[in-house]
Amino acid sequence: MKTTDPKKIEILDCLKGGLIVSCQTQKDEPIYTPDMVVKMAECAKWAGAVGLRLNSPEQIRQVKEADLGLPIIGLYKVWHDDTDVFITPTMKEVDAIVEAGADIIALDCTSQITHEKTIAWDLLPQIREKYPNHLIFADCSNIEEAIHASQNGAEIVAPTLYGYTKNTENIEGANYRMVADMCRAVGDDAKVIMEGHLYTPEDAMKCIFIGCHAVVVGSAITRPHYVAKRFVDCLSKYQDDWRLAEKAHHTNELK
């Protein structure tokens, strides 16, 4: 959905060609401290990042109060055992991240069935109607879902969930050809921001070259336990799959 809103265009222009850092930590992770997400965001700001991607109203609010001056892509992860849809699955989560200060609303826009027995992407037009002044960031797993999202109100689409759905669950690396095709498929209707499976600056540069508006990098920058686990996985001859830990459901309880 190509926007003509000056405020939205200003944010999109700010993101162009840059690095968005996903600053997330869960309470059951070894790096968790109450202020860790703020430190992550401050590091991203210091490095020259153009935006932040944050999970949960609590952490969005913390970073907002730190007043770093970077646009915030907000999401709210909620896990259920009967579905793979966990990124901002209902309007309840959308309301919470908007109230916390998110500038951009991120949600699962795949064709998967939610815990509520709806199709994940059906939430998109409801958000578009309720929050017309917010940019929407559609987390997709394939080109078809990206096209559907761009036609139904999302100004930003991303292959965030490539590798996290039943049809793509055994995929580990980035699919640059698919991302390039996604850029061509949505054309001027939406901006494609690359997210997922980027581990080096060269990976990020490749995405900009093939047509992405910006890139999001998270685990390779802000989650050292996953970086270490990738090394261990390789050195142990792939006896353990580090991505099983990356894709695990989390708990809100402190360890």
Short mmCIF file of C-alpha atoms in Angstrom, two decimals:
data_model
loop_
_atom_site.label_atom_id
_atom_site.label_comp_id
_atom_site.label_asym_id
_atom_site.label_seq_id
_atom_site.Cartn_x
_atom_site.Cartn_y
_atom_site.Cartn_z
CA MET A 1 0.00 0.00 0.00
CA LYS A 2 1.88 3.05 -1.24
CA THR A 3 1.46 5.85 1.27
CA THR A 4 1.05 9.58 0.67
CA ASP A 5 1.05 10.46 4.38
CA PRO A 6 3.95 12.91 4.98
CA LYS A 7 4.73 11.51 8.45
CA LYS A 8 4.87 7.95 7.15
CA ILE A 9 7.04 9.00 4.22
CA GLU A 10 9.40 10.76 6.63
CA ILE A 11 9.86 7.57 8.66
CA LEU A 12 10.33 5.42 5.55
CA ASP A 13 12.89 7.88 4.19
CA CYS A 14 14.73 7.75 7.52
CA LEU A 15 15.01 3.95 7.24
CA LYS A 16 16.16 3.84 3.62
CA GLY A 17 19.41 1.98 3.07
CA GLY A 18 20.07 1.58 6.76
CA LEU A 19 20.34 -0.94 9.56
CA ILE A 20 17.44 -1.60 11.91
CA VAL A 21 18.56 -3.48 15.01
CA SER A 22 16.19 -5.94 16.63
CA CYS A 23 16.71 -5.42 20.35
CA GLN A 24 14.94 -8.26 22.13
CA THR A 25 15.54 -10.32 25.22
CA GLN A 26 13.29 -12.81 26.98
CA LYS A 27 13.15 -13.35 30.72
CA ASP A 28 14.27 -16.98 30.40
CA GLU A 29 17.44 -16.10 28.47
CA PRO A 30 20.94 -15.88 30.01
CA ILE A 31 21.45 -12.27 28.90
CA TYR A 32 18.26 -10.96 30.51
CA THR A 33 18.45 -8.05 32.93
CA PRO A 34 15.71 -5.45 33.47
CA ASP A 35 17.62 -2.79 31.51
CA MET A 36 19.26 -5.00 28.88
CA VAL A 37 16.98 -3.94 26.02
CA VAL A 38 17.77 -0.27 26.67
CA LYS A 39 21.51 -1.01 26.56
CA MET A 40 21.01 -2.90 23.29
CA ALA A 41 19.13 0.07 21.84
CA GLU A 42 21.77 2.53 23.04
CA CYS A 43 24.46 0.42 21.35
CA ALA A 44 22.44 0.40 18.13
CA LYS A 45 22.04 4.17 18.29
CA TRP A 46 25.77 4.64 18.95
CA ALA A 47 26.59 2.44 15.94
CA GLY A 48 24.42 4.48 13.58
CA ALA A 49 21.32 2.31 13.29
CA VAL A 50 18.30 4.00 11.69
CA GLY A 51 15.61 2.14 13.61
CA LEU A 52 14.80 -0.42 16.29
CA ARG A 53 12.59 -3.51 16.40
CA LEU A 54 11.27 -4.23 19.90
CA ASN A 55 9.10 -6.90 21.47
CA SER A 56 6.46 -6.31 24.19
CA PRO A 57 4.85 -3.15 25.57
CA GLU A 58 7.22 -3.24 28.55
CA GLN A 59 10.39 -3.11 26.46
CA ILE A 60 8.95 -0.65 23.94
CA ARG A 61 8.06 1.66 26.80
CA GLN A 62 11.53 1.35 28.33
CA VAL A 63 13.27 2.33 25.11
CA LYS A 64 10.75 5.08 24.39
CA GLU A 65 11.51 6.62 27.78
CA ALA A 66 15.23 6.52 26.94
CA ASP A 67 14.40 8.99 24.14
CA LEU A 68 16.90 7.73 21.56
CA GLY A 69 15.14 9.41 18.64
CA LEU A 70 14.89 6.28 16.47
CA PRO A 71 11.63 4.94 15.01
CA ILE A 72 10.37 1.83 16.78
CA ILE A 73 8.94 -1.21 15.04
CA GLY A 74 6.82 -2.75 17.78
CA LEU A 75 5.58 -6.31 18.11
CA TYR A 76 4.28 -8.53 20.87
CA LYS A 77 5.20 -12.20 20.89
CA VAL A 78 2.64 -14.56 22.42
CA TRP A 79 3.15 -18.32 22.13
CA HIS A 80 0.52 -21.07 22.08
CA ASP A 81 1.13 -24.79 21.60
CA ASP A 82 -1.56 -25.16 18.92
CA THR A 83 -0.19 -22.62 16.42
CA ASP A 84 3.02 -21.23 14.94
CA VAL A 85 1.53 -17.72 14.90
CA PHE A 86 3.16 -15.75 17.70
CA ILE A 87 3.94 -12.24 16.44
CA THR A 88 1.21 -9.78 17.51
CA PRO A 89 -1.59 -12.31 16.94
CA THR A 90 -4.64 -10.28 18.06
CA MET A 91 -5.87 -6.71 18.38
CA LYS A 92 -5.23 -6.91 22.12
CA GLU A 93 -1.48 -7.08 21.46
CA VAL A 94 -1.71 -4.39 18.77
CA ASP A 95 -3.44 -2.00 21.19
CA ALA A 96 -0.79 -2.68 23.81
CA ILE A 97 2.21 -1.87 21.60
CA VAL A 98 0.55 1.24 20.16
CA GLU A 99 -0.19 2.48 23.66
CA ALA A 100 3.45 1.79 24.61
CA GLY A 101 4.69 4.04 21.80
CA ALA A 102 5.44 1.91 18.73
CA ASP A 103 5.74 3.97 15.54
CA ILE A 104 5.34 0.93 13.29
CA ILE A 105 3.11 -2.09 13.99
CA ALA A 106 4.61 -5.49 13.14
CA LEU A 107 2.47 -8.62 12.92
CA ASP A 108 2.31 -12.09 11.42
CA CYS A 109 0.80 -11.73 7.95
CA THR A 110 1.09 -15.36 6.88
CA SER A 111 -1.76 -17.64 5.88
CA GLN A 112 -1.30 -19.72 9.04
CA ILE A 113 -4.15 -20.41 11.46
CA THR A 114 -3.97 -18.62 14.79
CA HIS A 115 -4.81 -19.83 18.31
CA GLU A 116 -8.15 -18.04 17.83
CA LYS A 117 -8.80 -20.13 14.66
CA THR A 118 -8.54 -17.20 12.29
CA ILE A 119 -6.09 -16.66 9.43
CA ALA A 120 -3.19 -14.55 10.68
CA TRP A 121 -3.33 -12.05 7.81
CA ASP A 122 -7.01 -11.28 8.51
CA LEU A 123 -5.89 -8.98 11.34
CA LEU A 124 -4.12 -6.64 8.91
CA PRO A 125 -7.16 -4.77 7.48
CA GLN A 126 -8.58 -4.41 10.99
CA ILE A 127 -5.38 -2.70 12.12
CA ARG A 128 -5.37 -0.52 9.01
CA GLU A 129 -8.87 0.70 9.88
CA LYS A 130 -8.23 1.25 13.59
CA TYR A 131 -4.76 2.79 13.27
CA PRO A 132 -4.66 4.66 9.94
CA ASN A 133 -1.77 6.85 11.05
CA HIS A 134 0.60 4.00 11.84
CA LEU A 135 2.86 2.22 9.41
CA ILE A 136 2.28 -1.53 9.25
CA PHE A 137 5.15 -4.00 8.97
CA ALA A 138 3.95 -7.35 7.59
CA ASP A 139 5.99 -10.37 8.67
CA CYS A 140 5.62 -12.91 5.85
CA SER A 141 7.12 -16.22 4.80
CA ASN A 142 6.76 -16.07 1.01
CA ILE A 143 6.04 -13.82 -1.95
CA GLU A 144 2.31 -14.55 -2.08
CA GLU A 145 1.85 -13.41 1.51
CA ALA A 146 3.89 -10.28 0.84
CA ILE A 147 1.71 -9.39 -2.14
CA HIS A 148 -1.44 -10.03 -0.11
CA ALA A 149 -0.14 -7.78 2.70
CA SER A 150 0.84 -4.96 0.35
CA GLN A 151 -2.62 -5.07 -1.23
CA ASN A 152 -4.37 -4.99 2.13
CA GLY A 153 -2.76 -2.08 3.89
CA ALA A 154 0.85 -2.87 4.77
CA GLU A 155 3.39 -0.25 3.75
CA ILE A 156 6.29 -2.57 4.68
CA VAL A 157 6.66 -6.29 3.97
CA ALA A 158 9.44 -8.61 5.08
CA PRO A 159 10.35 -12.32 4.79
CA THR A 160 10.70 -12.46 8.60
CA LEU A 161 8.90 -15.79 8.90
CA TYR A 162 10.74 -17.57 6.11
CA GLY A 163 12.07 -20.58 8.02
CA TYR A 164 9.44 -20.41 10.76
CA THR A 165 6.39 -21.93 9.07
CA LYS A 166 5.56 -25.56 8.35
CA ASN A 167 6.47 -25.13 4.67
CA THR A 168 9.83 -23.48 5.38
CA GLU A 169 10.84 -24.89 8.78
CA ASN A 170 13.93 -26.76 7.59
CA ILE A 171 15.44 -23.74 5.87
CA GLU A 172 18.40 -22.08 7.57
CA GLY A 173 19.91 -19.50 5.22
CA ALA A 174 18.53 -16.40 3.55
CA ASN A 175 16.91 -16.89 0.14
CA TYR A 176 18.22 -13.88 -1.75
CA ARG A 177 16.58 -14.87 -5.02
CA MET A 178 13.19 -15.07 -3.32
CA VAL A 179 13.75 -11.69 -1.67
CA ALA A 180 14.73 -10.10 -4.99
CA ASP A 181 11.58 -11.57 -6.55
CA MET A 182 9.57 -10.20 -3.62
CA CYS A 183 10.94 -6.71 -4.27
CA ARG A 184 9.88 -6.94 -7.91
CA ALA A 185 6.50 -8.46 -7.05
CA VAL A 186 5.35 -5.74 -4.65
CA GLY A 187 6.89 -2.95 -6.74
CA ASP A 188 5.88 0.49 -5.52
CA ASP A 189 3.01 -0.82 -3.39
CA ALA A 190 5.25 -1.46 -0.37
CA LYS A 191 8.82 -1.32 0.86
CA VAL A 192 10.59 -4.64 1.32
CA ILE A 193 12.74 -4.73 4.42
CA MET A 194 14.93 -7.79 4.76
CA GLU A 195 14.76 -9.61 8.06
CA GLY A 196 16.00 -13.04 9.00
CA HIS A 197 19.13 -15.16 8.53
CA LEU A 198 21.56 -12.24 8.16
CA TYR A 199 24.84 -12.84 9.97
CA THR A 200 27.42 -10.47 8.40
CA PRO A 201 27.62 -6.90 7.03
CA GLU A 202 28.10 -8.47 3.60
CA ASP A 203 24.76 -10.25 3.95
CA ALA A 204 23.11 -6.91 4.69
CA MET A 205 24.79 -5.17 1.75
CA LYS A 206 23.60 -7.89 -0.61
CA CYS A 207 19.99 -7.25 0.44
CA ILE A 208 20.22 -3.53 -0.30
CA PHE A 209 21.81 -4.33 -3.68
CA ILE A 210 18.94 -6.64 -4.71
CA GLY A 211 16.31 -4.02 -3.91
CA CYS A 212 15.48 -4.02 -0.19
CA HIS A 213 14.63 -0.69 1.41
CA ALA A 214 16.52 -1.52 4.62
CA VAL A 215 17.61 -4.51 6.69
CA VAL A 216 16.78 -5.78 10.17
CA VAL A 217 19.43 -7.71 12.08
CA GLY A 218 18.84 -9.12 15.52
CA SER A 219 20.46 -12.31 16.81
CA ALA A 220 23.80 -11.74 15.08
CA ILE A 221 24.15 -8.42 16.93
CA THR A 222 22.18 -8.53 20.15
CA ARG A 223 21.97 -12.19 21.23
CA PRO A 224 25.46 -13.53 21.94
CA HIS A 225 24.16 -16.86 23.28
CA TYR A 226 22.78 -17.66 19.81
CA VAL A 227 26.01 -16.54 18.13
CA ALA A 228 27.95 -18.87 20.43
CA LYS A 229 25.50 -21.72 19.82
CA ARG A 230 25.97 -21.43 16.05
CA PHE A 231 29.72 -21.93 16.53
CA VAL A 232 29.16 -24.89 18.86
CA ASP A 233 26.69 -26.44 16.42
CA CYS A 234 29.24 -26.26 13.61
CA LEU A 235 32.17 -27.50 15.70
CA SER A 236 30.15 -30.46 16.98
CA LYS A 237 29.50 -31.62 13.41
CA TYR A 238 25.88 -30.44 13.48
CA GLN A 239 24.82 -32.94 16.12
CA ASP A 240 22.70 -30.21 17.72
CA ASP A 241 20.58 -27.71 15.76
CA TRP A 242 21.07 -24.24 17.20
CA ARG A 243 17.94 -23.02 15.43
CA LEU A 244 15.76 -25.21 17.64
CA ALA A 245 16.82 -22.96 20.51
CA GLU A 246 16.25 -19.85 18.40
CA LYS A 247 12.71 -20.96 17.52
CA ALA A 248 11.76 -22.12 21.00
CA HIS A 249 8.73 -20.76 22.83
CA HIS A 250 9.62 -18.50 25.73
CA THR A 251 8.25 -17.95 29.18
CA ASN A 252 7.70 -14.70 31.03
CA GLU A 253 9.12 -16.21 34.21
CA LEU A 254 12.60 -15.30 35.41
CA LYS A 255 15.08 -18.17 35.42
#
